[in-house]
Coordinates of C-alpha atoms and ligand atoms in Angstrom, one line a residue:
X127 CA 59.2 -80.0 11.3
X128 CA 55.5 -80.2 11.8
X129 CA 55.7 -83.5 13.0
X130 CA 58.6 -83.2 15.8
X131 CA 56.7 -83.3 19.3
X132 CA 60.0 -82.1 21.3
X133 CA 59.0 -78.3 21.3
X134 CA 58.7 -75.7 23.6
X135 CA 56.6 -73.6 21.9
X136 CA 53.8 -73.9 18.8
X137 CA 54.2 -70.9 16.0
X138 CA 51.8 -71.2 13.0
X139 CA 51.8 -69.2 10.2
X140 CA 54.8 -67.1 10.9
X141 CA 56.4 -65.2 7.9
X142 CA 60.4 -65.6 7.9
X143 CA 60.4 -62.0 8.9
X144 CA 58.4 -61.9 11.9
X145 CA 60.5 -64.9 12.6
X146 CA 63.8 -63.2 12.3
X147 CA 62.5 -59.9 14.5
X148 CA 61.8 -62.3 17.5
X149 CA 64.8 -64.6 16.7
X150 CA 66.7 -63.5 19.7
X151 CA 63.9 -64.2 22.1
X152 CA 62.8 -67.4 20.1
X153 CA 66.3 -69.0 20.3
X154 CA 66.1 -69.9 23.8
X155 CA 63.2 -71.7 23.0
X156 CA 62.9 -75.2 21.1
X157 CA 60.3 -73.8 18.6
X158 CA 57.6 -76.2 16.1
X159 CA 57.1 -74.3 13.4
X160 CA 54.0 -75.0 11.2
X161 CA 53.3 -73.6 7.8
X162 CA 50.7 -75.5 6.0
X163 CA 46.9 -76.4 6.6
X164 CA 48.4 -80.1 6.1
X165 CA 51.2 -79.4 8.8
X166 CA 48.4 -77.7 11.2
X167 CA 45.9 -81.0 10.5
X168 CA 48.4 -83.6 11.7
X169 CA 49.5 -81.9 14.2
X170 CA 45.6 -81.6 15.7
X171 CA 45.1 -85.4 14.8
X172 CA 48.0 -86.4 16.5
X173 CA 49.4 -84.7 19.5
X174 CA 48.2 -83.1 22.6
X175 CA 49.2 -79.7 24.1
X176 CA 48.9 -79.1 27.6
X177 CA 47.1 -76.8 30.0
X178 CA 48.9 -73.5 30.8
X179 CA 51.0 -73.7 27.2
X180 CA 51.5 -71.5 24.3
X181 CA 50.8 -71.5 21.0
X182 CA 51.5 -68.8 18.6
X183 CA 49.7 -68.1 15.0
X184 CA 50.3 -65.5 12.9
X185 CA 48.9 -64.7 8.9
X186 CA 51.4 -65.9 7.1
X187 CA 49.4 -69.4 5.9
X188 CA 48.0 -69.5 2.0
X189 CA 45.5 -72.3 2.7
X190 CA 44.6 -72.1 6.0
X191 CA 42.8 -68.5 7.5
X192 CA 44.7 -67.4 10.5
X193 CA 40.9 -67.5 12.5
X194 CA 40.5 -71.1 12.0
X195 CA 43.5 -71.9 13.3
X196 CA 42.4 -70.2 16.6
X197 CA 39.2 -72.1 16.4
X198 CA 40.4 -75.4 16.2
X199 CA 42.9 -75.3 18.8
X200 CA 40.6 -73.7 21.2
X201 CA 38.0 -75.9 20.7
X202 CA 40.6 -79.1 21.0
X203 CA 42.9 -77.6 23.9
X204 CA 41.4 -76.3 26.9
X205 CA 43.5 -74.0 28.9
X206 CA 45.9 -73.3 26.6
X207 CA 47.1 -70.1 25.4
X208 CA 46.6 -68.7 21.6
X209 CA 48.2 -65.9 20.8
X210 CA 48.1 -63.6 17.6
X211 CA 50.8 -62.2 16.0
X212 CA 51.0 -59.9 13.6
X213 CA 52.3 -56.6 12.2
X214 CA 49.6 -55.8 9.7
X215 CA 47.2 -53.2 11.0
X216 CA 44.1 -54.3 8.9
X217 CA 43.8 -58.0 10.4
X218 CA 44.2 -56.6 14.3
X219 CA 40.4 -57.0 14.6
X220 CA 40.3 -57.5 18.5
X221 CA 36.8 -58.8 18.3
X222 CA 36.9 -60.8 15.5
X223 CA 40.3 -62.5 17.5
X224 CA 38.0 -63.4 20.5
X225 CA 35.6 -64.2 19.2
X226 CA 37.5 -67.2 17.3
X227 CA 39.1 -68.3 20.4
X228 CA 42.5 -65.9 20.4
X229 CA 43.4 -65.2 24.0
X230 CA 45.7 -62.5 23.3
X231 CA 46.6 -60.4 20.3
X232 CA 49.9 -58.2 19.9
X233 CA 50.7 -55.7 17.1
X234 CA 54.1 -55.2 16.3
X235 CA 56.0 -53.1 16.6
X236 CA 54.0 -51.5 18.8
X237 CA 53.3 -54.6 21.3
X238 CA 57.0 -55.6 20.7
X239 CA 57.9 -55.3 24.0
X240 CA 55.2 -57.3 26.1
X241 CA 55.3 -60.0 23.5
X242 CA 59.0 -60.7 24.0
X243 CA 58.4 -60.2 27.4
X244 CA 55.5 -63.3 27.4
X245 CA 58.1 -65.5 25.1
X246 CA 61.1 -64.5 27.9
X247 CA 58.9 -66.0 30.6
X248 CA 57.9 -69.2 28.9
X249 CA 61.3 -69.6 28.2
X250 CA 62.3 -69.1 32.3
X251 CA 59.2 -71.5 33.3
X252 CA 60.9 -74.1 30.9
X253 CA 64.3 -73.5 31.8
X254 CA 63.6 -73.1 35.6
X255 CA 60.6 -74.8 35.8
X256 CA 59.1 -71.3 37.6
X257 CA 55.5 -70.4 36.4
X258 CA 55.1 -66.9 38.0
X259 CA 51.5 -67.0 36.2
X260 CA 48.3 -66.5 39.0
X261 CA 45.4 -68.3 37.8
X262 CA 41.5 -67.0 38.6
X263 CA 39.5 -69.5 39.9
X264 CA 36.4 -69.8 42.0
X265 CA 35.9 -70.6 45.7
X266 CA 32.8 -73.0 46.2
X267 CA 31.6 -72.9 49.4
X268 CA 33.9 -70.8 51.5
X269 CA 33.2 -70.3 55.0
X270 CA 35.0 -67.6 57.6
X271 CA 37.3 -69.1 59.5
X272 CA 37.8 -72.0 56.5
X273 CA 41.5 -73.4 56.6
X274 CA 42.5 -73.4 52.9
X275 CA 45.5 -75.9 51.6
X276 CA 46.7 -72.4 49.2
X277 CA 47.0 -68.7 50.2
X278 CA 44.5 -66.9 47.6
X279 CA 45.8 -63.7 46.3
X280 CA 43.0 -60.6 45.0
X281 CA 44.2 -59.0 41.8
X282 CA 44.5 -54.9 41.9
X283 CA 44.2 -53.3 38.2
X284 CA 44.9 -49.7 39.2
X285 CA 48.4 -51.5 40.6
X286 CA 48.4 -53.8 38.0
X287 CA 49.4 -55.9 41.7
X288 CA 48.3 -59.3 43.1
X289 CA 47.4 -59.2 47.0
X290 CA 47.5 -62.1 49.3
X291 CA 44.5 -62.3 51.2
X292 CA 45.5 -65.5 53.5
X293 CA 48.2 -66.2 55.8
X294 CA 49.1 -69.9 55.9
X295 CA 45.8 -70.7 54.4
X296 CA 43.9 -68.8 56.9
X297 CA 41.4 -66.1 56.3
X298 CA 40.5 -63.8 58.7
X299 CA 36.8 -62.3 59.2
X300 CA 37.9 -59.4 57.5
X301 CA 39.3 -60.6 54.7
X302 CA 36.3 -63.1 54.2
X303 CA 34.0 -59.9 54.1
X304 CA 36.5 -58.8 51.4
X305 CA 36.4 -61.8 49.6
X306 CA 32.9 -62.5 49.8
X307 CA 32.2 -59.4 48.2
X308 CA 34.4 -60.8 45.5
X309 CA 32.4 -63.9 44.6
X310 CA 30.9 -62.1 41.8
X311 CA 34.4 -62.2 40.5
X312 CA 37.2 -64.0 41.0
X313 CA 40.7 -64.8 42.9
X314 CA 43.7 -65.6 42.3
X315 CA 46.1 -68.8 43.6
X316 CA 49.3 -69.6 42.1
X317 CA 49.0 -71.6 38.8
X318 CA 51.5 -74.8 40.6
X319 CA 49.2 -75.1 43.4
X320 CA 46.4 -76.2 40.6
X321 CA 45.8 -79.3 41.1
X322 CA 45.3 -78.7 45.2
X323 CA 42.3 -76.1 44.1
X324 CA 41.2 -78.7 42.3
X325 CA 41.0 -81.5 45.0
X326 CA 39.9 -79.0 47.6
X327 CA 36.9 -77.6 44.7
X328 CA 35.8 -81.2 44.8
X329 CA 36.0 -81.8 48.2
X330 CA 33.5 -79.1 49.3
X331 CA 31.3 -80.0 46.3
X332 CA 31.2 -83.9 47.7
X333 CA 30.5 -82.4 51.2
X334 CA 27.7 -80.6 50.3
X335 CA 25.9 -82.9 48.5
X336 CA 26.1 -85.5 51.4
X337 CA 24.2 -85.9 54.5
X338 CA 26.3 -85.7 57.5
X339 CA 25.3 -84.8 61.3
X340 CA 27.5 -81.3 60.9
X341 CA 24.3 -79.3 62.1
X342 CA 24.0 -78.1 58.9
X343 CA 20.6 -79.0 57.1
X344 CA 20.1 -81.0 53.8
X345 CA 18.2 -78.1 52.8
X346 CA 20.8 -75.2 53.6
X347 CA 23.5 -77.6 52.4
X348 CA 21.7 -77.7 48.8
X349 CA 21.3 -74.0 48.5
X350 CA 24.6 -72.9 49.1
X351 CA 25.8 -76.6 46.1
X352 CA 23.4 -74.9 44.2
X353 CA 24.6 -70.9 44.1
X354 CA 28.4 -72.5 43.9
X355 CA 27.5 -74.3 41.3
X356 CA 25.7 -71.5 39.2
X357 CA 28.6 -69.6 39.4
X358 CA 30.9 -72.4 38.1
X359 CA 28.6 -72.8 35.2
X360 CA 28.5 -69.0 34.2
X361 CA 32.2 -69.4 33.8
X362 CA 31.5 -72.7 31.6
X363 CA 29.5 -70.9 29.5
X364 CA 30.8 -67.3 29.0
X365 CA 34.1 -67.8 27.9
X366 CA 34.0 -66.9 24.1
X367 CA 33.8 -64.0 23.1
X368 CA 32.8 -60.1 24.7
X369 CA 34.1 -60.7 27.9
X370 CA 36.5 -58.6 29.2
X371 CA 38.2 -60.8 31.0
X372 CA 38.4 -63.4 28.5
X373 CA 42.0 -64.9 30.2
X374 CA 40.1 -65.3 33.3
X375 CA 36.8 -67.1 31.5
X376 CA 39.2 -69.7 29.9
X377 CA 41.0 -70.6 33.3
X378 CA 37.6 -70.7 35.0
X379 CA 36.6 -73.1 32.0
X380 CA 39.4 -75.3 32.5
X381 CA 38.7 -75.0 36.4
X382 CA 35.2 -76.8 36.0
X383 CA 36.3 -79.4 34.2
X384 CA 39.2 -80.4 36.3
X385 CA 36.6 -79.9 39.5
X386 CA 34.2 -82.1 37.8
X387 CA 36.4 -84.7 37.1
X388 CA 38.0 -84.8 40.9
X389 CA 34.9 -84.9 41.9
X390 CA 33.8 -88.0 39.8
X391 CA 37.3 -89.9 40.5
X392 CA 36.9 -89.1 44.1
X393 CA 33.3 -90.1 44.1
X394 CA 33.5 -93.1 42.2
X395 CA 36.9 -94.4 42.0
X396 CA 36.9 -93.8 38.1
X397 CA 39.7 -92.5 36.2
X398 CA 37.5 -90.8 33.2
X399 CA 40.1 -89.6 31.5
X400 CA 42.1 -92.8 31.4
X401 CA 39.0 -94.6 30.5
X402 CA 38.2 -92.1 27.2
X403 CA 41.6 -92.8 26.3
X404 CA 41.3 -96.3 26.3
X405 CA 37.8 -96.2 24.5
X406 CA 39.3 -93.8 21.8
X407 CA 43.0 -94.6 21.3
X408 CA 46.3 -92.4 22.4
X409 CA 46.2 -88.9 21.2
X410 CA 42.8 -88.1 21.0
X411 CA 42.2 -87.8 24.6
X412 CA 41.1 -84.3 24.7
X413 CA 37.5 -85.0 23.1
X414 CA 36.9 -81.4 24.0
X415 CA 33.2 -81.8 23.1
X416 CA 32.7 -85.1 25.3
X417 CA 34.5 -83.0 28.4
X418 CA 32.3 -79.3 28.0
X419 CA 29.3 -81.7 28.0
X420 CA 30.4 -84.1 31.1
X421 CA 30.9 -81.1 32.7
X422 CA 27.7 -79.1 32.1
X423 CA 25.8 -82.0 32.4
X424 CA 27.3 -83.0 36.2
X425 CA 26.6 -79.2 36.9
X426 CA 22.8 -79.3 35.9
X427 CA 22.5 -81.9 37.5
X428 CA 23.9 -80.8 41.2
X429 CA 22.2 -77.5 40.4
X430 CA 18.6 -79.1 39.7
X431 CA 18.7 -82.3 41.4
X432 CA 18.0 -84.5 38.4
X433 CA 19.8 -87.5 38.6
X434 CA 23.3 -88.1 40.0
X435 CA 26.2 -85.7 39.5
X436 CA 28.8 -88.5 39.0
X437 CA 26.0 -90.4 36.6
X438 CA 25.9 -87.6 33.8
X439 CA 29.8 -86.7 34.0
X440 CA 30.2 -89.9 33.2
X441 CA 27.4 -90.3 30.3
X442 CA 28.1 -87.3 29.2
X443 CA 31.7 -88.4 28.8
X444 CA 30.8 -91.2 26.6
X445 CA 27.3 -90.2 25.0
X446 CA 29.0 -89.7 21.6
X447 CA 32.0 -92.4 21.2
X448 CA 29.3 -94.3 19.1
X449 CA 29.9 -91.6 16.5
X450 CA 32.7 -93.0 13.8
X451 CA 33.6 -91.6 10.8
X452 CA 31.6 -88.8 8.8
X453 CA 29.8 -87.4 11.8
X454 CA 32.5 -86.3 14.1
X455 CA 31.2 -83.4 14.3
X456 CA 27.7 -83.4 13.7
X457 CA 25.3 -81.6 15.8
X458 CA 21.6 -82.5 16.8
X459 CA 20.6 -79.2 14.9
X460 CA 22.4 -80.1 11.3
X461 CA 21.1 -83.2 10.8
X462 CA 18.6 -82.9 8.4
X463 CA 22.0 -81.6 6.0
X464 CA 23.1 -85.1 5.6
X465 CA 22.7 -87.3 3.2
X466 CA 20.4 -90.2 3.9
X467 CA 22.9 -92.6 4.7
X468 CA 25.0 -90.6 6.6
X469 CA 21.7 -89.8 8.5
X470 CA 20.9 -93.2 9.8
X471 CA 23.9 -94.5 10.5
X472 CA 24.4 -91.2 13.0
X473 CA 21.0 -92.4 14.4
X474 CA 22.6 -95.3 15.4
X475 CA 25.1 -93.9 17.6
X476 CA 23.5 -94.2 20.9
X477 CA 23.2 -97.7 20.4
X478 CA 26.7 -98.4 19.1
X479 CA 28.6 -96.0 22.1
X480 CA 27.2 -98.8 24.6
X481 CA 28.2 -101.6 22.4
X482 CA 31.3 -100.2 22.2
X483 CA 32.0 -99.5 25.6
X484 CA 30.8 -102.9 26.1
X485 CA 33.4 -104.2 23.6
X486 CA 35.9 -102.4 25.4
X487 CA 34.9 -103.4 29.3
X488 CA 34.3 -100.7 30.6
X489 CA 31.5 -101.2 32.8
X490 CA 28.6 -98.8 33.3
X491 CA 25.7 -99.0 35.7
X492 CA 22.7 -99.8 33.9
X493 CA 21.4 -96.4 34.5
X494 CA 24.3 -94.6 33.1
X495 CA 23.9 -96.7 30.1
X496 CA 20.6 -95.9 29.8
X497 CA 20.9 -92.1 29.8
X498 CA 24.1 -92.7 26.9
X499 CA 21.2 -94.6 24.8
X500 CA 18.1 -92.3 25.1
X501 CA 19.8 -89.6 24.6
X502 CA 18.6 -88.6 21.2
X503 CA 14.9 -90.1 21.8
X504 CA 12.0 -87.2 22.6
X505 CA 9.0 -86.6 24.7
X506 CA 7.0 -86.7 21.7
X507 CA 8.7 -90.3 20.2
X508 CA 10.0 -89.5 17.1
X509 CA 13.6 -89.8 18.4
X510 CA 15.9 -92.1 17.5
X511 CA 17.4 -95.1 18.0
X512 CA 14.5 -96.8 19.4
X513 CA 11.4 -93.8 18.9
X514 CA 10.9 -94.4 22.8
X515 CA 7.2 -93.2 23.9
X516 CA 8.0 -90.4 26.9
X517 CA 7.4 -92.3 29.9
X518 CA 10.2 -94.9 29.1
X519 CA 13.2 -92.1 28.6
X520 CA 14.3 -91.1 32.0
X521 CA 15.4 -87.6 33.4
X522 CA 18.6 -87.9 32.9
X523 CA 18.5 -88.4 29.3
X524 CA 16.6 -85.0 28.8
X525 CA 19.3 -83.6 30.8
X526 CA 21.8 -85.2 28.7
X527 CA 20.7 -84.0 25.9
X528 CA 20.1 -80.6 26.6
X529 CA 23.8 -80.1 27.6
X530 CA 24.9 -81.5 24.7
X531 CA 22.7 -79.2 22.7
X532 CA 24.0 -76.1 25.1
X533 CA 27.9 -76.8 24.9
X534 CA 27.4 -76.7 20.7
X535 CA 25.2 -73.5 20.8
X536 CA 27.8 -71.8 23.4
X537 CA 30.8 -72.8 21.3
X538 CA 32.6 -69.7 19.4
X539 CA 31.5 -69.7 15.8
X540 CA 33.4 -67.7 12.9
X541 CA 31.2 -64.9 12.0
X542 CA 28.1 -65.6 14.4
X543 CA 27.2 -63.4 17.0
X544 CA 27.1 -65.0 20.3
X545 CA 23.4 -66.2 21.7
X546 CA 22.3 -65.1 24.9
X547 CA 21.3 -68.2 27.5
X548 CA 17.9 -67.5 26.6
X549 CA 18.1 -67.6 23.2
X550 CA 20.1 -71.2 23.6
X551 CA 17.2 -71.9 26.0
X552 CA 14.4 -70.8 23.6
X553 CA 16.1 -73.0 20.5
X554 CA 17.0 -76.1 22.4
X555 CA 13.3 -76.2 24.1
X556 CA 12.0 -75.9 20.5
X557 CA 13.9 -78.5 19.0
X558 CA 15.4 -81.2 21.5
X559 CA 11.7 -82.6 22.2
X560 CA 12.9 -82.5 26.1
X561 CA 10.1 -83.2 28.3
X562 CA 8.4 -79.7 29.8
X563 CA 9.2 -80.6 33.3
X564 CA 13.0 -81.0 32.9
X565 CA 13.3 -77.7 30.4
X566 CA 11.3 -75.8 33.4
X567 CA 14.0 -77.3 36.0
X568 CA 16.8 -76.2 34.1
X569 CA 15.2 -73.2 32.8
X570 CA 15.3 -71.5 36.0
X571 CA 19.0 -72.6 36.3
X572 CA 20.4 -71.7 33.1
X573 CA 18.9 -68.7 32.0
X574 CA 20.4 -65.5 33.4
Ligands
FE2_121 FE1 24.7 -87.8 20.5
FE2_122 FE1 27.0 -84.9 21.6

């Protein structure tokens, strides 16, 4: 079955009895039930799961640990939905769930109730095509007054209760105080009007980065990009693990990346996703590691003024595609543990991601390829490919490859504790050879 790509809904690792005590919710669903570590493995090399979906893993898997499960899909699947099942006591670890990338965790018996409540509504959405689900995102920019193409809703724990703020898109003075005093937090808007927050998110961002006669001054206009734009990033950044609001970190991670991406298409004319695609073949299109870094890198760089925005969400996009074979996953911190021929053909792979995307015409401005190919060289030139002296590796590069180096520190990892930003800081300024100038710029950006 692990190969069927008609489902409904993704269970892993579910013994036949926790099967049979949600059978009467399950069979209104289509369900893809995988039991093996070789079932789970071609399902991650082969298919895609999409934003806003559910998968399902329980404990009942002899050669695959129920936490690695959780890891790999939320590393390869942004926005979607893993959620652990079990009835044993002894593995209901909450923070060991979260911190592996589990969104939600339910007990059974005890948590019988909500869990077949969660399957029920899946079921409705797929049957109806209704999503009730509200999804948290951030407002960049927003202005009293501001005519918004959604109504944006506050969320009310003591009522468990979401509030709409706007009428027709309008927000009054009032409620602007209210929600300004929110932008710590966030707000709510209906999960199908998505892809409007999306295009709106991108719109203000554009706005403020250009100069128009509006009255309002280059200078004001980059202060208020810049705080947006920190906020954004927090959310980029804290979504694995001790947050209580961990449902709300993972939507706002999937958020940035949509914004950054409208923002790039809208920009430039570039589809990126349909470009990576064609670069890397059907089925692999959601490169998680290649996004997170597109993203952070476009962020640093509207936050800090280095380079352009739309420049590094595209490098950043393709810095790695150069990478074949052993090194998938390879960081710039674990190099040193590869074997000597593993070693230098990874430090080719600045060299061979242009070529390639060369190969497959895709054209880059000669700056963008110039970031994708210093980005491993260093301020003190013992980089690689080329061992560049400083002056001949730009900016941009630096940037590059400090977000690179950021998105693998921040990701979840079994059995670490999570580093603070200024421990990430401290180790990538220590190691990366970034110049001093450009660590001082995003220093005072990234750190908290
Ligand atoms: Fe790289
Ligand atoms: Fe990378």
């Amino acid at each position: 079955m692990g190969a069927d790509k008609n489902f409904d809904v993704l269970i892993i690792g579910f013994e036949p009895g926790l099967v049979t005590l949600l059978s009467s919710s399950l069979s209104k669903l289509k369900v893809n039930s995988l039991t093996t570590r070789g079932e789970v493995e071609h399902f991650l090399e082969h298919y895609q799961i999409g934003a806003g979906s559910t998968v399902f893993v329980s404990t009942a898997m002899q050669d695959m640990p129920f936490l690695e499960v959780a890891q790999a899909f939320s590393s390869l699947f942004i926005g979607v939905q893993i959620v652990f099942v079990t009835t044993d006591r002894m593995k209901f670890q909450i923070t060991d769930l979260k911190k592996n990338g589990f969104s939600e965790s339910f007990l059974l018996p005890n948590d019988m109730k909500i869990l077949t409540d969660l399957i029920d509504d899946i079921a409705l959405s797929k049957t109806s095509g209704i999503k009730k689900r509200f999804k948290a995102v951030k407002l960049i920019d927003l202005q009293a007054g501001q005519s918004l193409p959604f109504e944006v809703s506050t969320f009310l724990p003591a009522n468990n209760k979401f509030i709409t703020l706007t009428s027709s898109g309008q927000l009054s003075e009032k409620k602007f105080e209210v929600l300004k005093k929110k932008s710590v937090n966030s707000v709510y808007i209906e999960a199908n009007n998505i892809e409007k927050f999306y295009e709106f998110a991108a719109e203000q961002m554009i706005a403020l980065g250009q100069a128009t006669n509006d009255g309002v001054s280059q200078t004001e206009k980059s202060a208020r990009l810049q705080s947006n734009v920190r906020q954004l990033f927090r959310s980029v950044l804290d979504t694995s693990a001790g947050t209580s609001d961990f449902e709300v970190g993972r939507d706002l991670l999937e958020q940035s990346k949509a914004v950054v991406s409208t923002y790039v298409s809208k920009k430039t004319g570039l589809d990126l996703k349909g470009q990576l695609k064609q670069v890397l073949g059907e089925g692999q299109d959601s490169y998680a590691h290649a996004q997170s870094v597109s993203t952070i890198a476009c962020l640093i760089s509207m936050a800090t003024g280095i380079g352009e925005p739309e420049d590094l969400a595209i490098a950043g996009l393709f810095h790695d595609i150069g990478i074949q074979g052993i090194a998938q996953d390879v960081s710039i911190f674990d190099i040193s543990k590869l074997s000597e021929d593993d070693r230098n053909n990874y430090k080719l792979h600045p060299l061979v991601s242009v070529n390639l995307l060369k190969e497959k015409r895709i054209t880059l401005t000669a700056k963008i390829s110039d970031i994708i190919l210093k980005h491993h060289e260093r301020f003190d030139g013992k980089g690689f490919p080329e061992q560049l002296a400083a002056h001949r590796i730009p900016q941009e590069a630096y940037l590059l490859a400090y977000a690179d180096a950021l998105e693998y520190l921040s990701r979840p990892k079994p059995g670490q504790a999570k580093l603070s930003s200024l421990q990430m800081h401290e180790l990538i300024s220590s190691q990366l050879g970034i110049a001093p100038e450009t660590l001082k710029s995003i220093k005072a950006f990234v750190v908290v």
